[in-house]
Coordinates of N, CA and C and ligand atoms in Angstrom, one line a residue:
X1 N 158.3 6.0 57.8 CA 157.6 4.7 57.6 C 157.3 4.1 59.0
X2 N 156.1 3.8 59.2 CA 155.8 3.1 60.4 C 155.8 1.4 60.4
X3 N 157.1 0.8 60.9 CA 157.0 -0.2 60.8 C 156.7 -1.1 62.0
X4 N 156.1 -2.0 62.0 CA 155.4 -2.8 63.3 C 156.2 -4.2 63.5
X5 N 156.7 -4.7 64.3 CA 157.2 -6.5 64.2 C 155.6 -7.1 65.1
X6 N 155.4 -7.7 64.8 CA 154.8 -8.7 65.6 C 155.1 -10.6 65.7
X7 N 155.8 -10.2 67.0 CA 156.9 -11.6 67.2 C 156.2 -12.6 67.6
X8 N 156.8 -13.3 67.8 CA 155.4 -15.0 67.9 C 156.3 -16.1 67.9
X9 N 156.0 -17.2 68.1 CA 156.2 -18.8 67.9 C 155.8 -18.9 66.7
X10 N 154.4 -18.8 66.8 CA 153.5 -19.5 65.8 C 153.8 -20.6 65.1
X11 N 153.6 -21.6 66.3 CA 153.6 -22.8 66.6 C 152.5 -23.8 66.7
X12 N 151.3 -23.3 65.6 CA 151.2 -23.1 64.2 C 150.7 -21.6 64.6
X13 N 150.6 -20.8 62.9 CA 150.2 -19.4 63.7 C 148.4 -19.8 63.6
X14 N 147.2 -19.5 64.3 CA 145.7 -19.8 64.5 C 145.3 -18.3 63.8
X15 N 143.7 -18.4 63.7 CA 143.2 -17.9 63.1 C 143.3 -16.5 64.3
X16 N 143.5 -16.6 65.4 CA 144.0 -15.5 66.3 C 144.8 -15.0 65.9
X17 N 145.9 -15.2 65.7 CA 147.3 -14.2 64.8 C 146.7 -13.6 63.6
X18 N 146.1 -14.2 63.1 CA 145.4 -13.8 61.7 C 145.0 -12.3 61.9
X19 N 144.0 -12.8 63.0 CA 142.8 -11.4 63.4 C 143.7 -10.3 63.7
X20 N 144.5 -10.5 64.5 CA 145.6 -9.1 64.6 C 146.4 -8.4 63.8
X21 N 146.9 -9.5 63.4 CA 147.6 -8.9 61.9 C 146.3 -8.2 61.1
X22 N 145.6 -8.5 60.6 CA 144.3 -7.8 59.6 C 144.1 -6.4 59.9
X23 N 143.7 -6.9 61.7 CA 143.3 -5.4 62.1 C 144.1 -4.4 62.4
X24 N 145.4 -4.9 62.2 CA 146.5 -3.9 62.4 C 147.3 -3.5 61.3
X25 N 146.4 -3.9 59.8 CA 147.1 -3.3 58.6 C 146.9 -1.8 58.4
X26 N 145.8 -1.4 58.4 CA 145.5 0.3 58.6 C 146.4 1.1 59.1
X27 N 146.9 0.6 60.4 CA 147.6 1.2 61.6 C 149.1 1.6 61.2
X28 N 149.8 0.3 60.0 CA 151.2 0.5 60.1 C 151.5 0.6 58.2
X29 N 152.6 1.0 58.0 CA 153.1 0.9 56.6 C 153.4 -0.4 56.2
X30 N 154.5 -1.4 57.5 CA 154.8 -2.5 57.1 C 154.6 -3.5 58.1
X31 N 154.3 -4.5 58.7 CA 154.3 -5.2 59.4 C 154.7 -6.4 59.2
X32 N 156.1 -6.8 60.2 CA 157.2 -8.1 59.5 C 156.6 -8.6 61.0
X33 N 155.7 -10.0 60.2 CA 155.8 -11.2 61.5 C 156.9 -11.7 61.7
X34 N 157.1 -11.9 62.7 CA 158.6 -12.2 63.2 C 158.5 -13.9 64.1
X35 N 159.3 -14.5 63.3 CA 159.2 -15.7 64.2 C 160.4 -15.8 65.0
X36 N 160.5 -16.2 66.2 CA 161.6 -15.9 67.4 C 162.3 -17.3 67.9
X37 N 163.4 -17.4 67.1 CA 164.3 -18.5 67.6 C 164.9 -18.3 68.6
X38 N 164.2 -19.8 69.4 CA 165.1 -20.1 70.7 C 165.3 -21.5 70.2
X39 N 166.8 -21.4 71.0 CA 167.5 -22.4 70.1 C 167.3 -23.6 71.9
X40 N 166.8 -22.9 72.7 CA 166.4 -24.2 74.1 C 164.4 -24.8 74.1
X41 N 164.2 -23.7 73.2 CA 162.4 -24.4 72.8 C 162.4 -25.4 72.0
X42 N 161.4 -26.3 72.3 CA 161.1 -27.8 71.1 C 160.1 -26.7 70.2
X43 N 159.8 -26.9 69.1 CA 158.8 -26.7 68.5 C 158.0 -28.0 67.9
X44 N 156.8 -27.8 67.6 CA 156.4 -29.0 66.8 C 156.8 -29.1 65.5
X45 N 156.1 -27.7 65.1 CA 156.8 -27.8 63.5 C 158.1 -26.9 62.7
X46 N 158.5 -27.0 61.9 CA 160.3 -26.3 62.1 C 159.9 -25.3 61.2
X47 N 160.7 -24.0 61.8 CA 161.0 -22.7 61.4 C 160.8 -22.7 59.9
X48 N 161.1 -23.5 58.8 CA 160.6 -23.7 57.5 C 159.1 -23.7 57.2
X49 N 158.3 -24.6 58.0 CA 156.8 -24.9 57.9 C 156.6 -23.8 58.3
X50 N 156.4 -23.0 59.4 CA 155.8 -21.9 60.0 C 156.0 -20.7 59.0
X51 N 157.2 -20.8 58.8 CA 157.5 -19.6 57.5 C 156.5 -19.7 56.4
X52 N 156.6 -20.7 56.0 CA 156.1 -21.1 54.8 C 154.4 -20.6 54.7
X53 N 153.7 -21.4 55.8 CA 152.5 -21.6 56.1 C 152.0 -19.6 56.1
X54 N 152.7 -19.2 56.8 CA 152.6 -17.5 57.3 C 152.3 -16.6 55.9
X55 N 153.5 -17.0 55.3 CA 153.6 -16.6 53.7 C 152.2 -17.1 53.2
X56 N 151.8 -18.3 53.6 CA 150.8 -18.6 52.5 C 149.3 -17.9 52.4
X57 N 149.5 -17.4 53.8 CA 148.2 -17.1 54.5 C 148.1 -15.1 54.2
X58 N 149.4 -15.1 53.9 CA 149.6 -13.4 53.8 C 150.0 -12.6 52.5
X59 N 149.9 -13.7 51.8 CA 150.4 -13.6 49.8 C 149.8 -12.9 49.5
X60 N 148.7 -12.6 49.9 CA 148.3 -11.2 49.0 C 148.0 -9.9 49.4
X61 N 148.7 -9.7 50.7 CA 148.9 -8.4 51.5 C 150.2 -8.0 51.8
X62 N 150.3 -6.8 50.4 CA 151.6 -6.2 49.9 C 152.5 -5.6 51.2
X63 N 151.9 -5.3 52.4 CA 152.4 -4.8 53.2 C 153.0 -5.8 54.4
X64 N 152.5 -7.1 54.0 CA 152.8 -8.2 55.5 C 154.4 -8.6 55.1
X65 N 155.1 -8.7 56.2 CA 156.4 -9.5 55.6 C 156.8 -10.5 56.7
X66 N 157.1 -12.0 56.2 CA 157.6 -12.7 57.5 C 159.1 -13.1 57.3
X67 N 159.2 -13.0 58.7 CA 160.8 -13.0 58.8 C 161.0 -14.3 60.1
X68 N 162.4 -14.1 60.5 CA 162.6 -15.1 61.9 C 164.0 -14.5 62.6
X69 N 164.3 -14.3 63.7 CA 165.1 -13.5 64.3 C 165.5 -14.1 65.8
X70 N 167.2 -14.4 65.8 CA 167.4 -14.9 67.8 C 167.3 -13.8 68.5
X71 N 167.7 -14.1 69.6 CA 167.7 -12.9 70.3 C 166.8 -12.0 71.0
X72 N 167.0 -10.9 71.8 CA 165.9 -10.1 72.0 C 165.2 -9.8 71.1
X73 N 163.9 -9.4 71.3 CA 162.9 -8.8 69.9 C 163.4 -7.3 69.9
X74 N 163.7 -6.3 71.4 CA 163.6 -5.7 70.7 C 164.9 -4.6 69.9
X75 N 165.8 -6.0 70.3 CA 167.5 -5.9 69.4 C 166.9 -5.9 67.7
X76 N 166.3 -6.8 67.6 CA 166.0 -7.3 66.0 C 164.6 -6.1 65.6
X77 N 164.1 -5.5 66.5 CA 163.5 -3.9 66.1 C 164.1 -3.0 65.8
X78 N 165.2 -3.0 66.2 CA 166.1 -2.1 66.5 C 166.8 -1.6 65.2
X79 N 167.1 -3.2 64.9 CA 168.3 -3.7 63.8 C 167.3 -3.5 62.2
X80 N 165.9 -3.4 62.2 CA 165.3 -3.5 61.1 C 164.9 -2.3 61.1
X81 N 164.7 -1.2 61.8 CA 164.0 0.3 62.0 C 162.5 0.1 62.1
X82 N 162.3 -0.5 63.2 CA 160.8 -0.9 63.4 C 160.5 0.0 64.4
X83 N 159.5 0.5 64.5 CA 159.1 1.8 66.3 C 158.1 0.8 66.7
X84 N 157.5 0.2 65.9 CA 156.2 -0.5 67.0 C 156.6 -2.0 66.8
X85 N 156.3 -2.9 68.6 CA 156.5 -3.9 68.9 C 154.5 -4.1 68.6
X86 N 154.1 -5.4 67.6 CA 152.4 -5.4 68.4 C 152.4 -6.7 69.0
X87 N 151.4 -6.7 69.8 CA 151.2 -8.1 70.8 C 149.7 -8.6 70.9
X88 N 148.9 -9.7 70.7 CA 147.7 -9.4 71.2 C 147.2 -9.9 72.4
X89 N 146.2 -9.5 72.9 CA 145.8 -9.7 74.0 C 144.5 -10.8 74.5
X90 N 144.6 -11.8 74.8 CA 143.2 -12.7 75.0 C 142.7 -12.6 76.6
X91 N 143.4 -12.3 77.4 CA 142.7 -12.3 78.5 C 143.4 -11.7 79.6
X92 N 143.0 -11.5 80.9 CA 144.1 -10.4 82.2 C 145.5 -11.5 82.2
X93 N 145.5 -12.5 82.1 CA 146.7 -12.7 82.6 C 147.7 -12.2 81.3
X94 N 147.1 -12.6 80.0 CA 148.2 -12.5 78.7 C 148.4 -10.6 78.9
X95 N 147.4 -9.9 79.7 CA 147.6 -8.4 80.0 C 148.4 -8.3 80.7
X96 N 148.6 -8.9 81.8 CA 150.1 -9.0 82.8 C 151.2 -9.0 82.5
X97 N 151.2 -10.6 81.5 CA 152.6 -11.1 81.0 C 153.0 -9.6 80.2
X98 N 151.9 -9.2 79.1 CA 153.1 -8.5 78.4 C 153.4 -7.2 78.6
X99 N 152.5 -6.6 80.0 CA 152.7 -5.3 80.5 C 153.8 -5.2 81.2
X100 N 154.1 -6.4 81.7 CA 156.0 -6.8 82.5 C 156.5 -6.6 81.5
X101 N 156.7 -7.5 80.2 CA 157.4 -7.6 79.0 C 157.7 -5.7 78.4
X102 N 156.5 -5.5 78.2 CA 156.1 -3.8 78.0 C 157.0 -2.8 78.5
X103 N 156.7 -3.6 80.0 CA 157.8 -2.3 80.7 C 159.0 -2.3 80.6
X104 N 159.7 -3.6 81.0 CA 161.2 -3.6 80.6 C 161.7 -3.5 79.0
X105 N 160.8 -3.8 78.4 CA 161.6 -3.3 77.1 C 161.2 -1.7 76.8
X106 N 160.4 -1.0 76.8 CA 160.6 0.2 77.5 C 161.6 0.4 77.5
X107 N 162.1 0.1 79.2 CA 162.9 0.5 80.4 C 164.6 0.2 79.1
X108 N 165.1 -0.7 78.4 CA 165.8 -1.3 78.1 C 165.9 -0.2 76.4
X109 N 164.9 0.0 75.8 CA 164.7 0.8 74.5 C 163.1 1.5 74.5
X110 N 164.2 2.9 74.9 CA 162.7 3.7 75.2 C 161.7 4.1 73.8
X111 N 162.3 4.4 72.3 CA 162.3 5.0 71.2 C 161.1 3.7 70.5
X112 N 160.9 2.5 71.2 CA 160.2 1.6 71.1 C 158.6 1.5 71.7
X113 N 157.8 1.6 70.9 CA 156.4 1.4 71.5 C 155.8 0.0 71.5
X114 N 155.5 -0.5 72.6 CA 154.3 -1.8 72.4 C 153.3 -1.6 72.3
X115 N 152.8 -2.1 70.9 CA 151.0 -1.7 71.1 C 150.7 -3.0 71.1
X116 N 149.2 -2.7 71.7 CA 148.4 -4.2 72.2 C 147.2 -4.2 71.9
X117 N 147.1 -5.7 71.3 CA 145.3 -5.7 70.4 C 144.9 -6.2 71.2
X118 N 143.4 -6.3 71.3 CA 142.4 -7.1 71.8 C 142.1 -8.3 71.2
X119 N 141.9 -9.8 71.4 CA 141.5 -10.3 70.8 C 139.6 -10.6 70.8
X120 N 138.8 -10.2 69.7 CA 137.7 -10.4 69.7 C 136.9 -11.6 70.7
X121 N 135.9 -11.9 71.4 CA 135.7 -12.7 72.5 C 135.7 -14.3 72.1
X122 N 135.3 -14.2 70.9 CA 135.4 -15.5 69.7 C 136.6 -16.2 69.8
X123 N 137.9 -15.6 69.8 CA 138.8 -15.9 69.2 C 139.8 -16.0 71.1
X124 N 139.2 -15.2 71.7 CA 140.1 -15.8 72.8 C 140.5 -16.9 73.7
X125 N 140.4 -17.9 73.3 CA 140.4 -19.0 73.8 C 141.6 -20.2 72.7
X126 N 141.7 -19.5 71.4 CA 142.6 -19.9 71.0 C 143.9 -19.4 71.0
X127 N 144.9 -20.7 70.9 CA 146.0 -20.6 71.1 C 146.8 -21.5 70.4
X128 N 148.0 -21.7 69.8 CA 149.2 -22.6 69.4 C 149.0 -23.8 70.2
X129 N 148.9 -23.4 71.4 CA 149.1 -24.5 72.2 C 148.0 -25.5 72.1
X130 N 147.0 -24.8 72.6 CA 145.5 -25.4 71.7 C 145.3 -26.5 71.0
X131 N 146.0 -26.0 70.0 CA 146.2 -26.5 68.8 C 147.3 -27.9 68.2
X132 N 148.4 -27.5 69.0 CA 149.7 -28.6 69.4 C 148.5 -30.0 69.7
X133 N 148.4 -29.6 71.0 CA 147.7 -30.5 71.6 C 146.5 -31.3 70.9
X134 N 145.7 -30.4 69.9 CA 144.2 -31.2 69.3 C 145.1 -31.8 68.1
X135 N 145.9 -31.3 67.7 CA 147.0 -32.0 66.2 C 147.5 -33.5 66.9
X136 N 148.0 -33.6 68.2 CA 149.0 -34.5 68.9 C 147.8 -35.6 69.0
X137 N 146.8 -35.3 69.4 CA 145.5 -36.1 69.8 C 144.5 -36.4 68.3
X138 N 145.5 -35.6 67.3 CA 144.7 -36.6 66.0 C 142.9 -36.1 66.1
X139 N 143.2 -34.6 66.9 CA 141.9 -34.4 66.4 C 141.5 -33.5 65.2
X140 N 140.4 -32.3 65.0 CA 140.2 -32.0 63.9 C 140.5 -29.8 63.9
X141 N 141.9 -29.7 63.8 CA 142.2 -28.1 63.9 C 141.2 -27.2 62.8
X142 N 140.5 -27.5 62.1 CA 140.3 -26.4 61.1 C 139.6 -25.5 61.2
X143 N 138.7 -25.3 62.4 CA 138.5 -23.7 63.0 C 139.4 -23.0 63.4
X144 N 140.4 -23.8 64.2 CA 141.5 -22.9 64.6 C 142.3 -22.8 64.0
X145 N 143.1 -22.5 62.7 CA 143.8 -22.9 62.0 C 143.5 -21.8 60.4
X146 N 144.2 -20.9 60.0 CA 144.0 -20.4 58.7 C 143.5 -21.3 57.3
X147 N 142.5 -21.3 57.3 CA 142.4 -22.1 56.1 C 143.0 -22.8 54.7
X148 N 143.9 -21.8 54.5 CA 144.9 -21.9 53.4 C 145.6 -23.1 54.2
X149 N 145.6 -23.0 55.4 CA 147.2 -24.2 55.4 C 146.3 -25.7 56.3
X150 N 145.0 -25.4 56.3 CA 144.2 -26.6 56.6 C 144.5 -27.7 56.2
X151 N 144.4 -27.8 54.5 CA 145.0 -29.1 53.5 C 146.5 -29.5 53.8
X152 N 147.7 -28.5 54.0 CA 149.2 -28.9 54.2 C 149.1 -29.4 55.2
X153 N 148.2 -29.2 56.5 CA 148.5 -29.6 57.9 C 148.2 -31.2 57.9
X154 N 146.8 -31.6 57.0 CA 146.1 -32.8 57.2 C 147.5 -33.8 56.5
X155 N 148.1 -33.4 55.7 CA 149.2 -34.2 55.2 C 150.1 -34.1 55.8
X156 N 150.6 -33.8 57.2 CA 151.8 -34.4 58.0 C 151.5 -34.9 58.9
Ligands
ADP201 P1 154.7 -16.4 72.1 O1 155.4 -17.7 72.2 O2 155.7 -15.2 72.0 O3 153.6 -16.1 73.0 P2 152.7 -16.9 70.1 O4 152.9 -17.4 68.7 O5 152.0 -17.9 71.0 O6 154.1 -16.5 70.6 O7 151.8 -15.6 70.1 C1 152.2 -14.4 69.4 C2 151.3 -13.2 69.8 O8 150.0 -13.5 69.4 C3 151.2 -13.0 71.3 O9 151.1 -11.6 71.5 C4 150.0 -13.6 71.7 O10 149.4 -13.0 72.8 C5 149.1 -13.4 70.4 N1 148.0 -14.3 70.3 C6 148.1 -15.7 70.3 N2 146.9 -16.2 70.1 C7 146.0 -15.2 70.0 C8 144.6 -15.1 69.8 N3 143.8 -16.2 69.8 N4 144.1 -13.9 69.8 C9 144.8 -12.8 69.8 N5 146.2 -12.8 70.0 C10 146.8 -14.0 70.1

């Protein structure tokens, strides 16, 4: 079975997590979004909403599963029988960050592969953070934002 984690905040998850996840259904048997507790990060919205929201957006794709996990990601790979880490990619720096990340987890669990999406040119500019910030400032997320959870968001 080829299973995939694709770890995240998703702090909310944007229509960019979306696009990766989609394009990476083909590729795997199962793919568990993983949300990554750190117990020294603020989040905006709590580990329940993000779950929730994730689920809502993925209910009808028998193969997506979301989960949440402390620790290293690729301890909780390890622990689930996952071979592929995915990550996506918006630009040279986010190619940096995770080709460090890449290598030492490698270096640390070789039996582990990272694969890495591209994010389409549209979509690279969004981000959680993005999004934190236009939510904070009371402006209007619904491009960036999965549709399904458009209506839940305008109500907190
Ligand atoms: P983290 O805090 O681990 O960076 P994020 O929730 O911000 O978690 O991102 C999870 C993954 O999704 C990362 O690999 C990130 O590069 C990717 N990602 C985030 N936004 C986009 C986007 N707009 N297009 C493609 N990939 C994205």
């Amino acid at each position: 079975m080829k299973i995939a984690v694709f770890p995240g905040s998703f702090d909310p998850i944007t229509i960019g997590h979306v696009d990766i996840v989609k394009r990476s259904i083909p590729l795997f048997d199962k793919i568990i979004i993983a949300i990554g507790v750190n117990t020294q990060k603020k989040y905006l919205f709590s580990l329940e909403q993000r779950t929730q929201w994730i689920k809502e957006v993925f209910k009808n794709y028998p193969t997506i599963e979301v989960s949440s996990y402390m620790g290293l990601t690729i301890n909780y790979c390890k622990e689930i029988g996952a071979d592929y880490l995915l990550r996506g990619i918006r630009s040279a720096s986010d190619f940096e960050y995770e080709k460090t990340i890449a290598h030492l987890n490698h270096s640390m669990e070789s039996g582990i592969e990272t694969i890495l999406m591209l994010s389409p040119p549209e979509y690279s500019s969004i981000s959680s953070t993005i999004v934190r910030e236009i939510i904070l400032g009371k402006g209007d997320v619904s491009k960036f934002v999965p549709k399904e959870i458009v209506e839940s968001m305008a109500v907190i």
